[in-house]
């Protein structure tokens, strides 16, 4: 089985298998919004089915033509098979979620929060909030609903000089449209904390802000009370 048709079929087979694998194992949330698992499984199954039908047809054609043509092409390398390598890598190695490199090259995504009125935080001490909610309440509500409250949030570290930003990527559809939301850490963080380290931080509101070096939007800060390293969550993005 040689030629473009065979290459296309194998590529379809590998991509379909990769879709099924990433959806089934849950790693699909590194690339798209949660809730799309079964769409990816169905799409992968369709690709695998199409590839299987094409391969069966190609093998059938090769069997009917006999050994004459096969012997004529024996030992010949088909360069188009090189395109199979990237698809094979996609099947075997799941790329990681976006991290500090992508975040440091994107402006903070506060516009995604809107500027509507903010209700009081729910009961609890501390109360868990997303980074986007904390940033929006800090900037658009000037911290009024955060005053006197302890909040807990999590994200990965982005380093900019001597500043440490707790960061999450916000997605609308998939990783291709991801933008970071950043909250500066005022106070002590675990020593030696490197970029991309995931932290859970508990702290209180502080009016300090920095202009984002990418788009000039304000990056609010949280006064850190405690912080500790955590494993990267299964769902790394906020939506």
PDB file of C-alpha atoms in Angstrom:
ATOM      1  CA  UNK A   1       0.000   0.000   0.000  1.00  0.00           C
ATOM      2  CA  UNK A   2       1.724   3.157  -1.220  1.00  0.00           C
ATOM      3  CA  UNK A   3       0.872   6.587  -2.481  1.00  0.00           C
ATOM      4  CA  UNK A   4      -1.068   9.536  -1.247  1.00  0.00           C
ATOM      5  CA  UNK A   5      -4.229   7.592  -0.510  1.00  0.00           C
ATOM      6  CA  UNK A   6      -2.455   5.319   1.942  1.00  0.00           C
ATOM      7  CA  UNK A   7      -0.775   8.241   3.687  1.00  0.00           C
ATOM      8  CA  UNK A   8      -4.041  10.146   4.038  1.00  0.00           C
ATOM      9  CA  UNK A   9      -5.777   7.101   5.473  1.00  0.00           C
ATOM     10  CA  UNK A  10      -3.069   6.481   8.068  1.00  0.00           C
ATOM     11  CA  UNK A  11      -3.043  10.165   9.051  1.00  0.00           C
ATOM     12  CA  UNK A  12      -6.836  10.088   9.478  1.00  0.00           C
ATOM     13  CA  UNK A  13      -6.512   6.937  11.567  1.00  0.00           C
ATOM     14  CA  UNK A  14      -3.892   8.492  13.853  1.00  0.00           C
ATOM     15  CA  UNK A  15      -5.718  11.791  14.273  1.00  0.00           C
ATOM     16  CA  UNK A  16      -8.976   9.993  14.986  1.00  0.00           C
ATOM     17  CA  UNK A  17      -7.215   7.803  17.534  1.00  0.00           C
ATOM     18  CA  UNK A  18      -5.648  10.870  19.137  1.00  0.00           C
ATOM     19  CA  UNK A  19      -9.056  12.562  19.442  1.00  0.00           C
ATOM     20  CA  UNK A  20     -10.562   9.492  21.075  1.00  0.00           C
ATOM     21  CA  UNK A  21      -7.598   9.086  23.405  1.00  0.00           C
ATOM     22  CA  UNK A  22      -7.517  12.699  24.607  1.00  0.00           C
ATOM     23  CA  UNK A  23     -11.292  12.781  25.080  1.00  0.00           C
ATOM     24  CA  UNK A  24     -11.445   9.447  26.878  1.00  0.00           C
ATOM     25  CA  UNK A  25      -8.559  10.223  29.256  1.00  0.00           C
ATOM     26  CA  UNK A  26      -9.845  13.725  30.043  1.00  0.00           C
ATOM     27  CA  UNK A  27      -6.799  15.552  28.709  1.00  0.00           C
ATOM     28  CA  UNK A  28      -9.041  17.248  26.135  1.00  0.00           C
ATOM     29  CA  UNK A  29      -9.670  20.040  28.685  1.00  0.00           C
ATOM     30  CA  UNK A  30      -6.131  21.232  27.938  1.00  0.00           C
ATOM     31  CA  UNK A  31      -7.334  22.287  24.497  1.00  0.00           C
ATOM     32  CA  UNK A  32     -11.115  22.905  24.518  1.00  0.00           C
ATOM     33  CA  UNK A  33     -13.925  23.767  26.918  1.00  0.00           C
ATOM     34  CA  UNK A  34     -15.279  21.092  29.250  1.00  0.00           C
ATOM     35  CA  UNK A  35     -18.426  19.408  28.012  1.00  0.00           C
ATOM     36  CA  UNK A  36     -17.112  18.633  24.522  1.00  0.00           C
ATOM     37  CA  UNK A  37     -15.900  15.135  25.406  1.00  0.00           C
ATOM     38  CA  UNK A  38     -18.519  13.160  23.511  1.00  0.00           C
ATOM     39  CA  UNK A  39     -18.324  15.443  20.469  1.00  0.00           C
ATOM     40  CA  UNK A  40     -14.605  14.677  20.261  1.00  0.00           C
ATOM     41  CA  UNK A  41     -15.180  10.944  20.702  1.00  0.00           C
ATOM     42  CA  UNK A  42     -17.771  10.923  17.918  1.00  0.00           C
ATOM     43  CA  UNK A  43     -15.541  12.995  15.623  1.00  0.00           C
ATOM     44  CA  UNK A  44     -12.600  10.677  16.306  1.00  0.00           C
ATOM     45  CA  UNK A  45     -14.715   7.589  15.662  1.00  0.00           C
ATOM     46  CA  UNK A  46     -15.853   9.004  12.305  1.00  0.00           C
ATOM     47  CA  UNK A  47     -12.240   9.647  11.262  1.00  0.00           C
ATOM     48  CA  UNK A  48     -11.208   6.150  12.295  1.00  0.00           C
ATOM     49  CA  UNK A  49     -14.136   4.640  10.380  1.00  0.00           C
ATOM     50  CA  UNK A  50     -13.333   6.613   7.223  1.00  0.00           C
ATOM     51  CA  UNK A  51      -9.657   5.623   7.494  1.00  0.00           C
ATOM     52  CA  UNK A  52     -10.548   1.952   7.988  1.00  0.00           C
ATOM     53  CA  UNK A  53     -12.822   1.945   4.934  1.00  0.00           C
ATOM     54  CA  UNK A  54     -10.156   3.617   2.790  1.00  0.00           C
ATOM     55  CA  UNK A  55      -7.445   1.229   3.969  1.00  0.00           C
ATOM     56  CA  UNK A  56      -9.640  -1.771   3.282  1.00  0.00           C
ATOM     57  CA  UNK A  57     -10.306  -0.464  -0.240  1.00  0.00           C
ATOM     58  CA  UNK A  58      -6.595   0.160  -0.865  1.00  0.00           C
ATOM     59  CA  UNK A  59      -5.594  -3.294   0.360  1.00  0.00           C
ATOM     60  CA  UNK A  60      -8.310  -4.816  -1.797  1.00  0.00           C
ATOM     61  CA  UNK A  61      -7.060  -2.963  -4.864  1.00  0.00           C
ATOM     62  CA  UNK A  62      -3.479  -4.034  -4.163  1.00  0.00           C
ATOM     63  CA  UNK A  63      -4.549  -7.678  -3.851  1.00  0.00           C
ATOM     64  CA  UNK A  64      -6.356  -7.598  -7.197  1.00  0.00           C
ATOM     65  CA  UNK A  65      -3.428  -6.092  -9.106  1.00  0.00           C
ATOM     66  CA  UNK A  66      -1.243  -9.024  -8.068  1.00  0.00           C
ATOM     67  CA  UNK A  67       2.448  -9.101  -7.417  1.00  0.00           C
ATOM     68  CA  UNK A  68       3.702  -7.618 -10.663  1.00  0.00           C
ATOM     69  CA  UNK A  69       3.312  -3.986  -9.645  1.00  0.00           C
ATOM     70  CA  UNK A  70       4.418  -4.760  -6.117  1.00  0.00           C
ATOM     71  CA  UNK A  71       7.648  -6.292  -7.345  1.00  0.00           C
ATOM     72  CA  UNK A  72       8.314  -3.352  -9.611  1.00  0.00           C
ATOM     73  CA  UNK A  73       8.139  -0.913  -6.666  1.00  0.00           C
ATOM     74  CA  UNK A  74       9.933  -3.086  -4.144  1.00  0.00           C
ATOM     75  CA  UNK A  75      12.319  -1.098  -1.955  1.00  0.00           C
ATOM     76  CA  UNK A  76      11.025   2.260  -3.078  1.00  0.00           C
ATOM     77  CA  UNK A  77      10.568   4.827  -0.278  1.00  0.00           C
ATOM     78  CA  UNK A  78       7.530   7.068  -0.487  1.00  0.00           C
ATOM     79  CA  UNK A  79       8.473  10.540   0.982  1.00  0.00           C
ATOM     80  CA  UNK A  80       4.821  11.400   1.645  1.00  0.00           C
ATOM     81  CA  UNK A  81       4.879   8.921   4.535  1.00  0.00           C
ATOM     82  CA  UNK A  82       6.967  11.443   6.488  1.00  0.00           C
ATOM     83  CA  UNK A  83       3.786  13.399   7.258  1.00  0.00           C
ATOM     84  CA  UNK A  84       2.645  10.461   9.406  1.00  0.00           C
ATOM     85  CA  UNK A  85       5.265  11.319  12.058  1.00  0.00           C
ATOM     86  CA  UNK A  86       3.513  14.437  13.477  1.00  0.00           C
ATOM     87  CA  UNK A  87       0.192  12.594  13.679  1.00  0.00           C
ATOM     88  CA  UNK A  88       1.891   9.695  15.461  1.00  0.00           C
ATOM     89  CA  UNK A  89       3.434  12.097  17.981  1.00  0.00           C
ATOM     90  CA  UNK A  90      -0.006  13.633  18.608  1.00  0.00           C
ATOM     91  CA  UNK A  91      -1.380  10.170  19.357  1.00  0.00           C
ATOM     92  CA  UNK A  92       1.435   9.146  21.703  1.00  0.00           C
ATOM     93  CA  UNK A  93       2.271  12.449  23.439  1.00  0.00           C
ATOM     94  CA  UNK A  94      -0.424  14.812  24.733  1.00  0.00           C
ATOM     95  CA  UNK A  95       0.862  18.420  24.640  1.00  0.00           C
ATOM     96  CA  UNK A  96       0.544  20.230  27.987  1.00  0.00           C
ATOM     97  CA  UNK A  97      -1.904  23.022  28.740  1.00  0.00           C
ATOM     98  CA  UNK A  98      -0.819  26.607  28.087  1.00  0.00           C
ATOM     99  CA  UNK A  99       1.357  28.027  30.833  1.00  0.00           C
ATOM    100  CA  UNK A 100       3.599  30.920  31.795  1.00  0.00           C
ATOM    101  CA  UNK A 101       5.180  31.379  28.364  1.00  0.00           C
ATOM    102  CA  UNK A 102       1.811  31.977  26.692  1.00  0.00           C
ATOM    103  CA  UNK A 103       0.594  34.076  29.628  1.00  0.00           C
ATOM    104  CA  UNK A 104       3.645  36.350  29.584  1.00  0.00           C
ATOM    105  CA  UNK A 105       2.993  37.120  25.911  1.00  0.00           C
ATOM    106  CA  UNK A 106      -0.682  38.007  26.359  1.00  0.00           C
ATOM    107  CA  UNK A 107      -2.413  40.960  27.977  1.00  0.00           C
ATOM    108  CA  UNK A 108      -4.638  40.377  30.996  1.00  0.00           C
ATOM    109  CA  UNK A 109      -8.198  39.438  30.018  1.00  0.00           C
ATOM    110  CA  UNK A 110     -10.217  41.622  32.361  1.00  0.00           C
ATOM    111  CA  UNK A 111     -12.571  42.615  29.552  1.00  0.00           C
ATOM    112  CA  UNK A 112     -14.002  39.086  29.732  1.00  0.00           C
ATOM    113  CA  UNK A 113     -15.477  39.864  33.149  1.00  0.00           C
ATOM    114  CA  UNK A 114     -17.696  42.768  32.091  1.00  0.00           C
ATOM    115  CA  UNK A 115     -18.458  45.713  34.354  1.00  0.00           C
ATOM    116  CA  UNK A 116     -21.854  44.887  35.868  1.00  0.00           C
ATOM    117  CA  UNK A 117     -22.680  45.302  39.559  1.00  0.00           C
ATOM    118  CA  UNK A 118     -21.157  42.698  41.832  1.00  0.00           C
ATOM    119  CA  UNK A 119     -23.233  40.952  44.527  1.00  0.00           C
ATOM    120  CA  UNK A 120     -21.752  40.300  47.960  1.00  0.00           C
ATOM    121  CA  UNK A 121     -19.436  37.334  48.231  1.00  0.00           C
ATOM    122  CA  UNK A 122     -21.053  34.157  49.571  1.00  0.00           C
ATOM    123  CA  UNK A 123     -20.610  33.133  53.191  1.00  0.00           C
ATOM    124  CA  UNK A 124     -17.455  31.375  54.246  1.00  0.00           C
ATOM    125  CA  UNK A 125     -14.019  32.172  55.546  1.00  0.00           C
ATOM    126  CA  UNK A 126     -12.099  32.010  53.385  1.00  0.00           C
ATOM    127  CA  UNK A 127     -14.367  32.062  50.352  1.00  0.00           C
ATOM    128  CA  UNK A 128     -13.102  30.451  47.156  1.00  0.00           C
ATOM    129  CA  UNK A 129     -13.183  32.685  44.080  1.00  0.00           C
ATOM    130  CA  UNK A 130     -11.791  32.415  40.586  1.00  0.00           C
ATOM    131  CA  UNK A 131      -8.921  34.642  39.543  1.00  0.00           C
ATOM    132  CA  UNK A 132     -11.175  36.369  37.020  1.00  0.00           C
ATOM    133  CA  UNK A 133     -13.778  37.141  39.689  1.00  0.00           C
ATOM    134  CA  UNK A 134     -11.185  38.488  42.108  1.00  0.00           C
ATOM    135  CA  UNK A 135      -9.575  40.633  39.411  1.00  0.00           C
ATOM    136  CA  UNK A 136     -12.936  41.988  38.233  1.00  0.00           C
ATOM    137  CA  UNK A 137     -14.111  42.845  41.749  1.00  0.00           C
ATOM    138  CA  UNK A 138     -10.756  44.489  42.496  1.00  0.00           C
ATOM    139  CA  UNK A 139     -10.698  46.683  39.388  1.00  0.00           C
ATOM    140  CA  UNK A 140     -14.305  47.356  38.387  1.00  0.00           C
ATOM    141  CA  UNK A 141     -15.767  47.384  41.920  1.00  0.00           C
ATOM    142  CA  UNK A 142     -12.647  48.959  43.480  1.00  0.00           C
ATOM    143  CA  UNK A 143     -12.533  46.113  45.977  1.00  0.00           C
ATOM    144  CA  UNK A 144     -15.707  47.130  47.815  1.00  0.00           C
ATOM    145  CA  UNK A 145     -17.139  43.596  47.927  1.00  0.00           C
ATOM    146  CA  UNK A 146     -13.738  42.178  48.909  1.00  0.00           C
ATOM    147  CA  UNK A 147     -13.111  44.409  51.917  1.00  0.00           C
ATOM    148  CA  UNK A 148     -12.640  42.467  55.133  1.00  0.00           C
ATOM    149  CA  UNK A 149     -12.908  39.062  53.455  1.00  0.00           C
ATOM    150  CA  UNK A 150     -10.388  36.268  53.142  1.00  0.00           C
ATOM    151  CA  UNK A 151     -10.362  34.703  49.686  1.00  0.00           C
ATOM    152  CA  UNK A 152      -8.749  31.564  48.288  1.00  0.00           C
ATOM    153  CA  UNK A 153      -7.798  31.106  44.641  1.00  0.00           C
ATOM    154  CA  UNK A 154      -5.394  29.038  42.597  1.00  0.00           C
ATOM    155  CA  UNK A 155      -3.273  29.466  39.490  1.00  0.00           C
ATOM    156  CA  UNK A 156       0.204  29.091  38.071  1.00  0.00           C
ATOM    157  CA  UNK A 157       3.075  31.499  38.549  1.00  0.00           C
ATOM    158  CA  UNK A 158       4.239  33.990  35.925  1.00  0.00           C
ATOM    159  CA  UNK A 159       7.463  35.822  36.758  1.00  0.00           C
ATOM    160  CA  UNK A 160       8.124  39.369  35.551  1.00  0.00           C
ATOM    161  CA  UNK A 161      11.313  40.703  37.070  1.00  0.00           C
ATOM    162  CA  UNK A 162      10.797  40.754  40.834  1.00  0.00           C
ATOM    163  CA  UNK A 163       7.015  40.415  40.504  1.00  0.00           C
ATOM    164  CA  UNK A 164       5.046  37.194  40.799  1.00  0.00           C
ATOM    165  CA  UNK A 165       1.637  36.914  39.177  1.00  0.00           C
ATOM    166  CA  UNK A 166      -0.890  34.198  39.963  1.00  0.00           C
ATOM    167  CA  UNK A 167      -2.381  33.393  36.563  1.00  0.00           C
ATOM    168  CA  UNK A 168      -5.093  31.369  34.837  1.00  0.00           C
ATOM    169  CA  UNK A 169      -5.848  31.173  31.137  1.00  0.00           C
ATOM    170  CA  UNK A 170      -9.396  32.113  30.115  1.00  0.00           C
ATOM    171  CA  UNK A 171     -10.924  30.373  27.108  1.00  0.00           C
ATOM    172  CA  UNK A 172     -14.109  31.058  25.176  1.00  0.00           C
ATOM    173  CA  UNK A 173     -13.988  27.984  22.951  1.00  0.00           C
ATOM    174  CA  UNK A 174     -10.538  26.432  22.901  1.00  0.00           C
ATOM    175  CA  UNK A 175      -6.878  27.039  23.697  1.00  0.00           C
ATOM    176  CA  UNK A 176      -6.479  28.960  20.435  1.00  0.00           C
ATOM    177  CA  UNK A 177      -8.443  31.915  21.906  1.00  0.00           C
ATOM    178  CA  UNK A 178      -6.933  31.680  25.406  1.00  0.00           C
ATOM    179  CA  UNK A 179      -5.968  34.858  27.244  1.00  0.00           C
ATOM    180  CA  UNK A 180      -4.445  35.189  30.719  1.00  0.00           C
ATOM    181  CA  UNK A 181      -5.945  36.802  33.778  1.00  0.00           C
ATOM    182  CA  UNK A 182      -3.280  37.846  36.273  1.00  0.00           C
ATOM    183  CA  UNK A 183      -3.307  38.721  39.967  1.00  0.00           C
ATOM    184  CA  UNK A 184      -0.133  40.024  41.580  1.00  0.00           C
ATOM    185  CA  UNK A 185       1.100  38.494  44.827  1.00  0.00           C
ATOM    186  CA  UNK A 186       1.923  41.030  47.543  1.00  0.00           C
ATOM    187  CA  UNK A 187       3.736  39.310  50.383  1.00  0.00           C
ATOM    188  CA  UNK A 188       5.646  36.112  50.847  1.00  0.00           C
ATOM    189  CA  UNK A 189       5.343  33.129  48.534  1.00  0.00           C
ATOM    190  CA  UNK A 190       7.110  29.789  49.031  1.00  0.00           C
ATOM    191  CA  UNK A 191      10.850  30.332  48.448  1.00  0.00           C
ATOM    192  CA  UNK A 192      12.202  29.119  45.147  1.00  0.00           C
ATOM    193  CA  UNK A 193       8.782  29.127  43.499  1.00  0.00           C
ATOM    194  CA  UNK A 194       9.453  28.820  39.779  1.00  0.00           C
ATOM    195  CA  UNK A 195       7.388  29.838  36.774  1.00  0.00           C
ATOM    196  CA  UNK A 196       4.525  27.433  36.017  1.00  0.00           C
ATOM    197  CA  UNK A 197       4.329  26.272  39.652  1.00  0.00           C
ATOM    198  CA  UNK A 198       0.690  25.928  40.684  1.00  0.00           C
ATOM    199  CA  UNK A 199      -0.164  27.646  43.980  1.00  0.00           C
ATOM    200  CA  UNK A 200      -3.224  27.886  46.165  1.00  0.00           C
ATOM    201  CA  UNK A 201      -3.223  31.309  47.758  1.00  0.00           C
ATOM    202  CA  UNK A 202      -5.317  32.681  50.617  1.00  0.00           C
ATOM    203  CA  UNK A 203      -5.252  36.420  51.224  1.00  0.00           C
ATOM    204  CA  UNK A 204      -7.082  39.723  51.370  1.00  0.00           C
ATOM    205  CA  UNK A 205      -7.748  42.627  49.060  1.00  0.00           C
ATOM    206  CA  UNK A 206      -5.137  45.333  48.542  1.00  0.00           C
ATOM    207  CA  UNK A 207      -5.598  48.377  46.288  1.00  0.00           C
ATOM    208  CA  UNK A 208      -2.205  47.957  44.627  1.00  0.00           C
ATOM    209  CA  UNK A 209      -2.195  47.468  40.835  1.00  0.00           C
ATOM    210  CA  UNK A 210       0.375  47.184  38.046  1.00  0.00           C
ATOM    211  CA  UNK A 211      -0.161  48.079  34.384  1.00  0.00           C
ATOM    212  CA  UNK A 212       0.092  44.978  32.246  1.00  0.00           C
ATOM    213  CA  UNK A 213       3.224  45.352  30.073  1.00  0.00           C
ATOM    214  CA  UNK A 214       1.361  43.883  27.075  1.00  0.00           C
ATOM    215  CA  UNK A 215      -1.899  45.862  26.920  1.00  0.00           C
ATOM    216  CA  UNK A 216      -1.650  48.360  29.790  1.00  0.00           C
ATOM    217  CA  UNK A 217      -4.710  46.970  31.585  1.00  0.00           C
ATOM    218  CA  UNK A 218      -4.526  46.972  35.405  1.00  0.00           C
ATOM    219  CA  UNK A 219      -3.293  43.864  37.193  1.00  0.00           C
ATOM    220  CA  UNK A 220      -4.713  43.847  40.746  1.00  0.00           C
ATOM    221  CA  UNK A 221      -2.885  42.405  43.730  1.00  0.00           C
ATOM    222  CA  UNK A 222      -3.827  40.201  46.655  1.00  0.00           C
ATOM    223  CA  UNK A 223      -2.161  40.479  50.055  1.00  0.00           C
ATOM    224  CA  UNK A 224      -0.926  36.931  50.594  1.00  0.00           C
ATOM    225  CA  UNK A 225      -1.703  35.358  53.946  1.00  0.00           C
ATOM    226  CA  UNK A 226      -0.662  31.843  53.024  1.00  0.00           C
ATOM    227  CA  UNK A 227       0.399  30.038  49.872  1.00  0.00           C
ATOM    228  CA  UNK A 228       1.346  26.471  49.082  1.00  0.00           C
ATOM    229  CA  UNK A 229       2.136  24.464  45.974  1.00  0.00           C
ATOM    230  CA  UNK A 230      -0.570  22.211  44.529  1.00  0.00           C
ATOM    231  CA  UNK A 231      -0.713  19.783  41.594  1.00  0.00           C
ATOM    232  CA  UNK A 232      -1.903  21.206  38.300  1.00  0.00           C
ATOM    233  CA  UNK A 233      -5.704  20.797  38.183  1.00  0.00           C
ATOM    234  CA  UNK A 234      -7.380  18.486  35.699  1.00  0.00           C
ATOM    235  CA  UNK A 235      -9.250  21.522  34.345  1.00  0.00           C
ATOM    236  CA  UNK A 236      -6.532  24.151  33.940  1.00  0.00           C
ATOM    237  CA  UNK A 237      -8.565  26.904  32.225  1.00  0.00           C
ATOM    238  CA  UNK A 238     -11.268  29.244  33.443  1.00  0.00           C
ATOM    239  CA  UNK A 239     -14.244  29.917  31.183  1.00  0.00           C
TER     240      UNK A 239
END
